[in-house]
Short mmCIF file of N, CA and C in Angstrom, two decimals:
data_model
loop_
_atom_site.label_atom_id
_atom_site.label_comp_id
_atom_site.label_asym_id
_atom_site.label_seq_id
_atom_site.Cartn_x
_atom_site.Cartn_y
_atom_site.Cartn_z
N CYS A 1 15.32 -40.09 57.06
CA CYS A 1 15.30 -38.98 58.40
C CYS A 1 15.87 -37.79 57.94
N ALA A 2 16.07 -36.52 58.43
CA ALA A 2 16.69 -35.00 58.97
C ALA A 2 17.57 -35.05 57.92
N TYR A 3 18.14 -35.50 57.69
CA TYR A 3 19.65 -35.53 57.31
C TYR A 3 19.98 -35.45 55.60
N GLN A 4 19.19 -37.02 55.48
CA GLN A 4 18.58 -36.40 54.41
C GLN A 4 17.72 -35.93 52.88
N LEU A 5 16.93 -35.39 54.28
CA LEU A 5 16.08 -34.27 53.84
C LEU A 5 17.04 -32.90 53.75
N LEU A 6 18.30 -33.14 53.88
CA LEU A 6 18.87 -31.60 54.37
C LEU A 6 19.39 -31.92 52.56
N GLY A 7 20.07 -32.34 52.08
CA GLY A 7 20.37 -32.96 50.78
C GLY A 7 19.66 -32.72 49.71
N LYS A 8 18.08 -32.75 49.23
CA LYS A 8 17.54 -32.80 48.19
C LYS A 8 17.22 -31.68 49.07
N ILE A 9 17.60 -30.56 49.89
CA ILE A 9 17.26 -29.16 50.34
C ILE A 9 17.73 -28.70 49.13
N LYS A 10 19.42 -29.17 49.41
CA LYS A 10 20.25 -28.39 48.84
C LYS A 10 19.78 -28.40 47.25
N VAL A 11 19.35 -29.18 46.84
CA VAL A 11 19.51 -29.70 45.15
C VAL A 11 18.59 -28.60 44.52
N GLU A 12 17.23 -29.68 45.35
CA GLU A 12 15.65 -29.13 45.04
C GLU A 12 15.81 -27.53 44.48
N LYS A 13 15.07 -27.38 43.08
CA LYS A 13 14.55 -25.88 42.66
C LYS A 13 13.88 -25.70 43.10
N ASN A 14 12.14 -26.40 42.63
CA ASN A 14 11.21 -25.82 42.98
C ASN A 14 11.35 -26.22 44.23
N TYR A 15 10.86 -24.34 44.47
CA TYR A 15 10.42 -23.65 45.80
C TYR A 15 9.29 -24.19 46.68
N GLN A 16 7.73 -24.45 45.79
CA GLN A 16 7.03 -25.89 46.83
C GLN A 16 7.68 -27.08 47.61
N LYS A 17 8.52 -27.73 46.40
CA LYS A 17 9.27 -28.89 46.64
C LYS A 17 10.19 -29.05 48.14
N ARG A 18 10.56 -27.59 47.97
CA ARG A 18 11.50 -27.34 48.69
C ARG A 18 11.52 -27.17 50.07
N ASN A 19 9.52 -26.27 49.85
CA ASN A 19 9.35 -26.04 51.04
C ASN A 19 8.73 -27.00 52.31
N ALA A 20 8.24 -28.09 50.93
CA ALA A 20 7.62 -28.97 52.07
C ALA A 20 8.96 -30.46 52.73
N TYR A 21 10.43 -30.00 51.45
CA TYR A 21 10.66 -31.13 52.35
C TYR A 21 11.90 -30.31 54.01
N ILE A 22 11.38 -29.50 54.35
CA ILE A 22 12.48 -28.60 54.57
C ILE A 22 10.66 -28.74 56.01
N GLN A 23 9.55 -28.83 55.67
CA GLN A 23 9.10 -28.79 56.37
C GLN A 23 8.99 -29.84 56.95
N GLU A 24 8.90 -30.92 56.36
CA GLU A 24 9.14 -32.58 56.15
C GLU A 24 10.34 -32.26 57.68
N GLY A 25 10.92 -32.00 57.72
CA GLY A 25 12.47 -32.05 57.77
C GLY A 25 12.73 -31.31 59.77
N ILE A 26 12.11 -30.31 59.25
CA ILE A 26 11.80 -30.20 60.60
C ILE A 26 10.32 -30.62 62.05
N LYS A 27 9.36 -31.80 61.27
CA LYS A 27 8.90 -32.67 61.66
C LYS A 27 9.40 -33.56 62.19
N GLN A 28 10.09 -34.23 61.24
CA GLN A 28 11.02 -35.29 61.85
C GLN A 28 11.78 -34.93 63.35
N CYS A 29 12.92 -33.89 62.55
CA CYS A 29 13.71 -33.58 64.27
C CYS A 29 12.79 -33.42 65.31
N GLU A 30 11.42 -32.43 65.33
CA GLU A 30 11.07 -32.33 65.89
C GLU A 30 10.25 -33.60 67.11
N ILE A 31 10.33 -34.96 66.23
CA ILE A 31 10.04 -36.23 67.07
C ILE A 31 10.70 -36.73 67.09
N SER A 32 11.94 -36.77 66.60
CA SER A 32 12.89 -37.31 67.25
C SER A 32 13.38 -36.20 68.12
N LEU A 33 13.57 -35.23 69.20
CA LEU A 33 13.14 -33.60 70.10
C LEU A 33 11.78 -34.37 70.70
N PHE A 34 11.02 -34.73 70.31
CA PHE A 34 10.20 -35.66 71.12
C PHE A 34 10.75 -36.54 72.40
N ILE A 35 10.87 -37.26 71.11
CA ILE A 35 11.67 -38.58 72.36
C ILE A 35 12.78 -39.05 72.94
N TYR A 36 13.87 -37.76 72.59
CA TYR A 36 15.30 -37.64 72.93
C TYR A 36 16.16 -36.34 72.48
N PRO A 37 15.12 -35.80 73.96
CA PRO A 37 15.53 -34.01 73.32
C PRO A 37 17.03 -34.09 74.21
N ASP A 38 17.91 -34.47 73.57
CA ASP A 38 19.45 -34.62 74.28
C ASP A 38 20.24 -34.48 72.75
N PHE A 39 19.01 -34.70 71.90
CA PHE A 39 19.96 -35.65 70.52
C PHE A 39 19.97 -34.11 70.18
N ALA A 40 21.76 -34.59 70.12
CA ALA A 40 22.33 -33.25 69.84
C ALA A 40 21.89 -32.76 68.10
N THR A 41 22.26 -34.25 67.67
CA THR A 41 21.67 -33.98 66.34
C THR A 41 20.94 -34.11 65.79
N SER A 42 20.13 -34.22 65.69
CA SER A 42 18.41 -33.23 65.93
C SER A 42 18.50 -31.60 66.43
N TRP A 43 18.85 -31.60 67.24
CA TRP A 43 19.12 -30.26 67.40
C TRP A 43 19.42 -29.49 66.04
N ASN A 44 20.69 -29.58 65.55
CA ASN A 44 21.49 -29.24 63.97
C ASN A 44 20.68 -29.09 63.16
N ASN A 45 20.54 -30.53 62.55
CA ASN A 45 19.55 -30.33 61.80
C ASN A 45 19.04 -29.91 61.95
N LEU A 46 17.75 -29.45 62.64
CA LEU A 46 16.72 -28.87 62.92
C LEU A 46 16.94 -27.15 62.71
N GLY A 47 17.82 -26.76 63.72
CA GLY A 47 18.96 -25.32 62.83
C GLY A 47 19.24 -24.77 61.52
N THR A 48 19.99 -26.30 60.46
CA THR A 48 19.82 -26.12 59.33
C THR A 48 19.10 -25.53 59.13
N LEU A 49 17.83 -26.80 59.01
CA LEU A 49 16.16 -26.56 58.34
C LEU A 49 15.38 -24.97 58.55
N TYR A 50 16.28 -24.16 59.85
CA TYR A 50 15.77 -22.92 59.98
C TYR A 50 16.34 -22.32 59.47
N PHE A 51 17.69 -22.50 59.37
CA PHE A 51 18.54 -21.75 59.07
C PHE A 51 18.63 -21.54 56.80
N SER A 52 17.92 -22.59 57.20
CA SER A 52 17.88 -22.90 55.27
C SER A 52 16.00 -22.01 54.40
N GLN A 53 15.53 -22.33 55.43
CA GLN A 53 14.01 -20.77 56.59
C GLN A 53 14.50 -19.46 55.97
N GLN A 54 15.91 -19.26 56.78
CA GLN A 54 17.20 -17.83 57.01
C GLN A 54 15.49 -17.48 57.97
N ASN A 55 14.88 -18.18 58.82
CA ASN A 55 14.58 -18.50 60.33
C ASN A 55 15.60 -17.65 61.11
N TYR A 56 16.95 -17.15 61.30
CA TYR A 56 18.35 -17.26 61.79
C TYR A 56 17.85 -17.41 63.19
N LYS A 57 17.01 -17.10 64.07
CA LYS A 57 16.60 -16.70 65.29
C LYS A 57 16.46 -17.97 66.31
N LYS A 58 15.48 -19.11 65.61
CA LYS A 58 15.77 -20.12 65.57
C LYS A 58 15.88 -20.51 65.42
N ALA A 59 17.35 -20.93 63.88
CA ALA A 59 18.09 -21.54 63.71
C ALA A 59 19.45 -21.13 65.41
N GLU A 60 19.42 -20.23 65.42
CA GLU A 60 20.60 -19.45 66.68
C GLU A 60 20.79 -20.78 67.75
N VAL A 61 19.25 -20.10 67.75
CA VAL A 61 18.31 -21.36 69.43
C VAL A 61 18.95 -22.85 69.74
N CYS A 62 18.52 -23.15 68.53
CA CYS A 62 19.71 -25.21 67.82
C CYS A 62 20.28 -24.51 67.79
N PHE A 63 21.45 -24.00 67.67
CA PHE A 63 23.16 -24.29 67.85
C PHE A 63 23.26 -24.39 69.10
N GLN A 64 22.91 -23.42 69.37
CA GLN A 64 23.13 -22.69 70.87
C GLN A 64 23.23 -23.77 71.30
N LYS A 65 21.57 -24.35 71.42
CA LYS A 65 21.39 -26.07 72.33
C LYS A 65 22.38 -27.08 71.85
N VAL A 66 22.77 -26.91 70.80
CA VAL A 66 23.60 -28.70 71.24
C VAL A 66 24.94 -28.19 71.37
N ILE A 67 25.50 -27.21 70.94
CA ILE A 67 26.99 -26.76 71.63
C ILE A 67 26.51 -26.82 73.54
N SER A 68 25.14 -27.05 74.91
CA SER A 68 24.97 -26.64 75.80
C SER A 68 24.92 -28.37 75.69
N ILE A 69 24.98 -29.51 74.57
CA ILE A 69 24.68 -30.70 74.92
C ILE A 69 26.21 -31.12 74.37
N ASP A 70 26.53 -30.81 73.68
CA ASP A 70 28.77 -31.83 73.33
C ASP A 70 28.71 -29.82 72.63
N SER A 71 29.94 -29.77 73.26
CA SER A 71 30.51 -27.95 73.67
C SER A 71 31.52 -28.46 72.69
N THR A 72 32.13 -30.09 72.61
CA THR A 72 32.75 -30.32 71.62
C THR A 72 32.81 -30.20 69.63
N ASP A 73 31.79 -30.00 69.69
CA ASP A 73 31.11 -29.56 68.13
C ASP A 73 31.72 -28.45 67.31
N ALA A 74 31.74 -29.25 65.75
CA ALA A 74 32.31 -28.03 65.77
C ALA A 74 31.37 -27.06 64.86
N ASN A 75 30.06 -28.41 64.85
CA ASN A 75 29.12 -28.05 63.50
C ASN A 75 28.36 -26.77 64.06
N PRO A 76 28.11 -27.20 65.30
CA PRO A 76 26.64 -25.61 65.43
C PRO A 76 27.67 -24.17 66.08
N LEU A 77 29.07 -24.12 66.39
CA LEU A 77 30.09 -23.03 65.99
C LEU A 77 29.99 -22.44 64.90
N PHE A 78 30.64 -23.53 63.83
CA PHE A 78 30.35 -23.07 62.04
C PHE A 78 29.45 -22.71 61.29
N ASN A 79 27.43 -23.42 62.04
CA ASN A 79 26.39 -22.78 61.30
C ASN A 79 26.88 -21.53 61.70
N LEU A 80 27.27 -20.69 63.25
CA LEU A 80 26.35 -19.52 64.05
C LEU A 80 26.77 -18.71 63.33
N GLY A 81 28.70 -19.63 63.25
CA GLY A 81 29.25 -18.61 62.59
C GLY A 81 29.11 -17.99 61.24
N ASN A 82 27.80 -18.80 60.44
CA ASN A 82 27.46 -18.70 58.93
C ASN A 82 25.30 -17.59 59.62
N ILE A 83 25.87 -18.08 60.12
CA ILE A 83 24.85 -17.02 60.75
C ILE A 83 24.26 -15.37 61.10
N TYR A 84 25.48 -15.47 61.87
CA TYR A 84 25.65 -14.03 62.81
C TYR A 84 26.65 -13.92 61.21
N GLN A 85 27.09 -14.49 59.86
CA GLN A 85 28.17 -14.03 58.53
C GLN A 85 27.14 -13.19 57.96
N MET A 86 25.74 -14.21 57.78
CA MET A 86 23.87 -13.94 57.43
C MET A 86 23.47 -12.29 57.72
N GLN A 87 23.65 -11.86 59.24
CA GLN A 87 23.42 -10.84 59.83
C GLN A 87 24.22 -9.61 60.11
N LEU A 88 25.04 -10.01 59.26
CA LEU A 88 26.04 -8.86 58.97
C LEU A 88 26.81 -8.34 60.49
N LYS A 89 27.26 -9.13 61.52
CA LYS A 89 28.00 -9.34 62.41
C LYS A 89 29.46 -10.19 62.63
N SER A 90 29.32 -9.16 61.45
CA SER A 90 31.24 -10.31 61.26
C SER A 90 31.78 -10.59 62.51
N SER A 91 31.84 -9.09 63.57
CA SER A 91 33.30 -9.56 65.36
C SER A 91 32.69 -10.75 64.62
N LEU A 92 31.74 -11.42 65.30
CA LEU A 92 30.12 -12.51 66.14
C LEU A 92 30.99 -13.82 65.84
N ALA A 93 30.58 -13.64 63.54
CA ALA A 93 31.04 -14.74 63.19
C ALA A 93 32.52 -15.09 63.11
N HIS A 94 33.82 -14.00 63.19
CA HIS A 94 34.67 -14.63 63.02
C HIS A 94 35.36 -15.14 64.52
N GLN A 95 34.33 -14.71 65.51
CA GLN A 95 35.33 -15.96 66.50
C GLN A 95 34.22 -16.90 66.57
N TYR A 96 33.15 -17.72 65.92
CA TYR A 96 32.36 -18.60 65.99
C TYR A 96 33.10 -19.81 65.19
N TYR A 97 34.00 -19.02 64.34
CA TYR A 97 33.67 -19.84 63.03
C TYR A 97 35.59 -19.94 63.73
N ALA A 98 36.15 -19.03 64.67
CA ALA A 98 37.98 -18.86 65.13
C ALA A 98 37.43 -20.71 65.96
N LYS A 99 36.32 -20.64 66.59
CA LYS A 99 35.60 -22.25 68.08
C LYS A 99 35.16 -22.97 67.18
N ALA A 100 35.42 -23.09 65.39
CA ALA A 100 35.31 -24.10 64.55
C ALA A 100 36.19 -24.84 64.64
N LEU A 101 37.45 -24.07 63.93
CA LEU A 101 38.34 -24.43 63.52
C LEU A 101 39.12 -24.89 64.87
N ASN A 102 39.35 -24.15 65.97
CA ASN A 102 39.72 -24.51 66.91
C ASN A 102 39.29 -26.03 67.40
N GLN A 103 38.10 -27.14 66.84
CA GLN A 103 37.49 -27.39 67.46
C GLN A 103 38.27 -28.94 66.64
N ASN A 104 37.75 -28.02 64.73
CA ASN A 104 37.80 -29.32 64.13
C ASN A 104 38.51 -28.52 62.75
N PRO A 105 39.77 -28.13 62.69
CA PRO A 105 39.15 -27.56 61.47
C PRO A 105 39.68 -28.30 60.12
N ASP A 106 39.67 -29.58 59.82
CA ASP A 106 38.56 -30.49 58.87
C ASP A 106 37.25 -30.12 58.69
N LEU A 107 37.01 -29.65 59.08
CA LEU A 107 35.24 -30.04 59.81
C LEU A 107 34.91 -29.45 57.77
N PHE A 108 33.92 -30.27 57.26
CA PHE A 108 33.61 -29.68 55.16
C PHE A 108 32.97 -28.12 55.45
N ASP A 109 33.85 -27.70 54.80
CA ASP A 109 33.28 -26.54 54.29
C ASP A 109 33.79 -25.30 55.50
N LEU A 110 34.51 -25.83 55.77
CA LEU A 110 34.76 -24.33 56.99
C LEU A 110 35.93 -23.74 56.36
N ILE A 111 36.94 -25.13 56.53
CA ILE A 111 38.09 -23.62 55.53
C ILE A 111 38.00 -22.55 54.40
N PRO A 112 37.07 -23.73 53.32
CA PRO A 112 36.92 -21.82 52.14
C PRO A 112 36.39 -21.31 52.48
N VAL A 113 35.25 -21.06 53.45
CA VAL A 113 34.24 -20.12 54.70
C VAL A 113 34.74 -19.44 54.78
N TYR A 114 35.37 -20.27 56.22
CA TYR A 114 36.58 -19.30 56.79
C TYR A 114 37.44 -17.90 55.72
N LYS A 115 38.70 -18.74 54.45
CA LYS A 115 38.67 -18.13 54.02
C LYS A 115 38.24 -16.90 53.19
N LYS A 116 37.25 -17.65 52.02
CA LYS A 116 36.31 -16.46 52.18
C LYS A 116 35.71 -15.10 52.95
N PHE A 117 35.64 -15.83 54.34
CA PHE A 117 36.09 -14.43 55.40
C PHE A 117 36.18 -13.43 55.83
N VAL A 118 37.35 -13.89 56.11
CA VAL A 118 38.04 -13.09 56.57
C VAL A 118 39.03 -12.50 55.44
N ILE A 119 39.35 -13.36 54.09
CA ILE A 119 39.32 -12.69 53.33
C ILE A 119 38.70 -10.69 52.61
N GLU A 120 37.61 -11.95 52.40
CA GLU A 120 36.58 -10.52 52.60
C GLU A 120 36.38 -9.18 53.74
N ASN A 121 36.50 -9.91 54.89
CA ASN A 121 36.78 -9.21 56.18
C ASN A 121 37.58 -8.26 56.22
N GLY A 122 38.78 -8.04 55.80
CA GLY A 122 40.49 -7.50 56.05
C GLY A 122 40.65 -7.86 56.82
N LYS A 123 40.12 -9.44 57.85
CA LYS A 123 40.87 -9.71 58.81
C LYS A 123 41.79 -11.56 58.46
N THR A 124 42.67 -10.61 57.43
CA THR A 124 43.68 -11.83 56.99
C THR A 124 45.01 -12.04 57.55
N ASP A 125 45.10 -10.14 58.71
CA ASP A 125 46.81 -10.44 59.47
C ASP A 125 46.21 -11.52 61.09
N GLU A 126 44.62 -11.36 60.96
CA GLU A 126 44.40 -11.29 62.21
C GLU A 126 44.24 -12.69 62.40
N SER A 127 43.72 -13.68 60.92
CA SER A 127 43.92 -14.54 60.83
C SER A 127 45.21 -15.47 60.71
N ILE A 128 46.09 -14.86 60.88
CA ILE A 128 47.19 -15.52 60.09
C ILE A 128 47.71 -15.90 61.28
N GLY A 129 47.42 -14.94 62.35
CA GLY A 129 48.16 -14.92 63.77
C GLY A 129 47.58 -16.12 64.73
N PHE A 130 46.67 -15.55 64.33
CA PHE A 130 46.31 -17.18 64.92
C PHE A 130 46.29 -18.71 64.40
N LEU A 131 45.53 -18.78 62.77
CA LEU A 131 46.56 -20.12 62.73
C LEU A 131 47.35 -20.52 62.55
N VAL A 132 48.61 -19.73 63.27
CA VAL A 132 49.74 -20.21 62.75
C VAL A 132 49.98 -20.83 64.57
N ASP A 133 49.27 -20.11 65.18
CA ASP A 133 49.08 -21.04 66.45
C ASP A 133 47.92 -22.33 66.71
N LEU A 134 47.21 -22.63 65.42
CA LEU A 134 46.84 -24.02 65.84
C LEU A 134 47.04 -24.67 64.96
N GLU A 135 48.61 -24.54 63.94
CA GLU A 135 48.75 -25.43 63.36
C GLU A 135 49.49 -25.76 64.13
N ARG A 136 49.68 -25.61 64.75
CA ARG A 136 50.63 -25.76 65.86
C ARG A 136 50.11 -27.34 66.48
N LYS A 137 48.96 -26.71 66.58
CA LYS A 137 47.50 -28.10 67.57
C LYS A 137 47.44 -29.53 66.62
N PHE A 138 47.10 -28.36 65.43
CA PHE A 138 46.59 -29.88 64.24
C PHE A 138 47.97 -29.66 63.04
N SER A 139 49.13 -30.01 63.51
CA SER A 139 49.81 -30.61 62.65
C SER A 139 49.67 -31.64 61.57
N ASN A 140 48.77 -31.70 61.58
CA ASN A 140 48.99 -33.45 60.93
C ASN A 140 47.75 -32.72 59.90
N SER A 141 46.63 -31.23 59.63
CA SER A 141 46.18 -31.06 59.26
C SER A 141 46.32 -30.37 57.00
N TYR A 142 46.39 -31.05 56.62
CA TYR A 142 46.75 -30.88 55.11
C TYR A 142 45.87 -29.66 54.99
N ASP A 143 44.37 -29.54 54.96
CA ASP A 143 44.05 -28.29 55.01
C ASP A 143 44.20 -26.81 56.18
N LEU A 144 44.62 -27.30 56.70
CA LEU A 144 44.88 -25.68 57.32
C LEU A 144 45.61 -25.39 56.55
N ASN A 145 47.43 -26.14 56.72
CA ASN A 145 48.60 -25.71 55.72
C ASN A 145 47.71 -25.08 54.42
N LEU A 146 46.77 -26.22 53.91
CA LEU A 146 46.80 -24.91 52.53
C LEU A 146 46.44 -23.68 52.22
N LEU A 147 44.93 -23.70 53.80
CA LEU A 147 44.43 -22.05 54.11
C LEU A 147 45.73 -21.03 54.58
N LEU A 148 46.50 -21.45 55.51
CA LEU A 148 48.14 -21.24 55.46
C LEU A 148 48.79 -20.38 54.01
N ILE A 149 48.98 -21.04 53.46
CA ILE A 149 49.19 -20.50 52.20
C ILE A 149 49.00 -19.64 51.44
N ASP A 150 47.31 -20.09 51.79
CA ASP A 150 46.87 -18.96 51.13
C ASP A 150 46.95 -17.62 50.76
N LEU A 151 46.68 -17.97 52.47
CA LEU A 151 46.82 -16.36 52.82
C LEU A 151 47.80 -15.91 53.01
N PHE A 152 49.56 -17.03 52.69
CA PHE A 152 50.51 -16.14 52.82
C PHE A 152 50.13 -15.49 51.19
N HIS A 153 49.66 -15.66 50.92
CA HIS A 153 50.06 -15.57 49.14
C HIS A 153 49.20 -14.32 48.96
N SER A 154 48.29 -14.01 50.01
CA SER A 154 47.40 -12.75 49.64
C SER A 154 48.65 -11.47 49.93
N LYS A 155 49.48 -12.49 50.48
CA LYS A 155 50.60 -11.32 51.43
C LYS A 155 51.81 -11.39 50.80
N ASN A 156 51.72 -11.66 49.62
CA ASN A 156 53.17 -11.66 48.95
C ASN A 156 54.47 -12.32 50.04
N ASP A 157 54.09 -12.98 50.81
CA ASP A 157 54.80 -13.67 52.44
C ASP A 157 56.02 -14.86 51.61
N TYR A 158 56.59 -15.19 50.31
CA TYR A 158 56.95 -16.15 49.99
C TYR A 158 57.67 -17.03 51.51
N LYS A 159 58.74 -16.11 52.47
CA LYS A 159 58.83 -17.50 53.17
C LYS A 159 57.52 -18.81 53.47
N ASN A 160 57.15 -17.37 54.30
CA ASN A 160 55.95 -18.26 54.95
C ASN A 160 55.39 -19.18 54.16
N ILE A 161 55.15 -19.13 52.76
CA ILE A 161 55.33 -19.82 51.14
C ILE A 161 55.01 -20.89 50.99
N LEU A 162 56.55 -21.44 52.01
CA LEU A 162 57.85 -22.41 51.55
C LEU A 162 57.67 -23.40 52.83
N VAL A 163 57.39 -22.84 54.08
CA VAL A 163 57.75 -23.38 54.79
C VAL A 163 55.99 -24.38 54.71
N TYR A 164 55.11 -23.57 54.46
CA TYR A 164 53.84 -24.34 54.71
C TYR A 164 53.18 -25.13 53.69
N THR A 165 54.09 -24.49 52.95
CA THR A 165 54.41 -25.46 51.95
C THR A 165 54.97 -27.14 51.58
N LYS A 166 56.09 -26.63 51.77
CA LYS A 166 56.94 -28.10 52.98
C LYS A 166 55.99 -28.74 53.83
N LYS A 167 55.08 -27.73 55.04
CA LYS A 167 54.58 -29.19 56.24
C LYS A 167 53.83 -29.91 55.52
N ALA A 168 53.09 -28.90 53.89
CA ALA A 168 51.47 -29.99 53.44
C ALA A 168 51.63 -31.13 52.78
N ASN A 169 53.39 -30.86 51.92
CA ASN A 169 53.84 -31.68 51.46
C ASN A 169 54.42 -32.57 52.05
N SER A 170 54.74 -32.72 53.10
CA SER A 170 54.91 -33.71 54.65
C SER A 170 53.77 -34.91 55.08
N ILE A 171 52.53 -33.58 54.72
CA ILE A 171 51.42 -35.12 55.36
C ILE A 171 51.41 -35.35 53.70
N LYS A 172 51.71 -34.66 53.00
CA LYS A 172 50.16 -35.74 52.12
C LYS A 172 51.65 -35.14 50.75
N PRO A 173 52.62 -35.73 50.30
CA PRO A 173 52.94 -35.52 49.38
C PRO A 173 52.43 -35.13 48.20
N SER A 174 52.48 -33.97 46.83
CA SER A 174 51.40 -33.75 45.56
C SER A 174 52.92 -33.01 45.13
N PRO A 175 52.85 -33.91 43.84
CA PRO A 175 53.41 -33.01 42.81
C PRO A 175 53.07 -31.31 42.58
N GLU A 176 51.66 -31.50 43.26
CA GLU A 176 51.16 -30.36 42.52
C GLU A 176 51.88 -28.87 43.94
N LEU A 177 52.78 -29.57 45.09
CA LEU A 177 53.09 -29.03 46.03
C LEU A 177 54.32 -28.53 45.53
#
């Protein structure tokens, strides 16, 4: 399936093999979508394959299709954030990363990508306010609390570091915290 090919694409060093995996993945996704046009996973995988080719227009269309099928899925929101970041559209990237976090802050890779993005784009203060509100909604998200600790650390806000360290430790006790 295309999802397994995505894993191969990430590790493949040989350009020709990598490109062949991408083409095979696109073909498999298109077959899947011919049979079941509203299969969100295939649209997301197809968008990811186009993204890996740096074909951001086609990838964007695929991810928007996923959102039209399932507006609660954080994956296409995160993927759109990545597209807009690559296109240096930081306002749109921030908007879509925030939407993805609001759907599922524990989505794989979302928090480290978001953290790097906000620090590099000078959006730490804006993001802290958003994340504090989001933490109330997802109070059991260990990773969200760790992100807040890191962002408060960048501001030397030791009072809030302590607040969120205690929260994180209550979720997942750790001698490191």
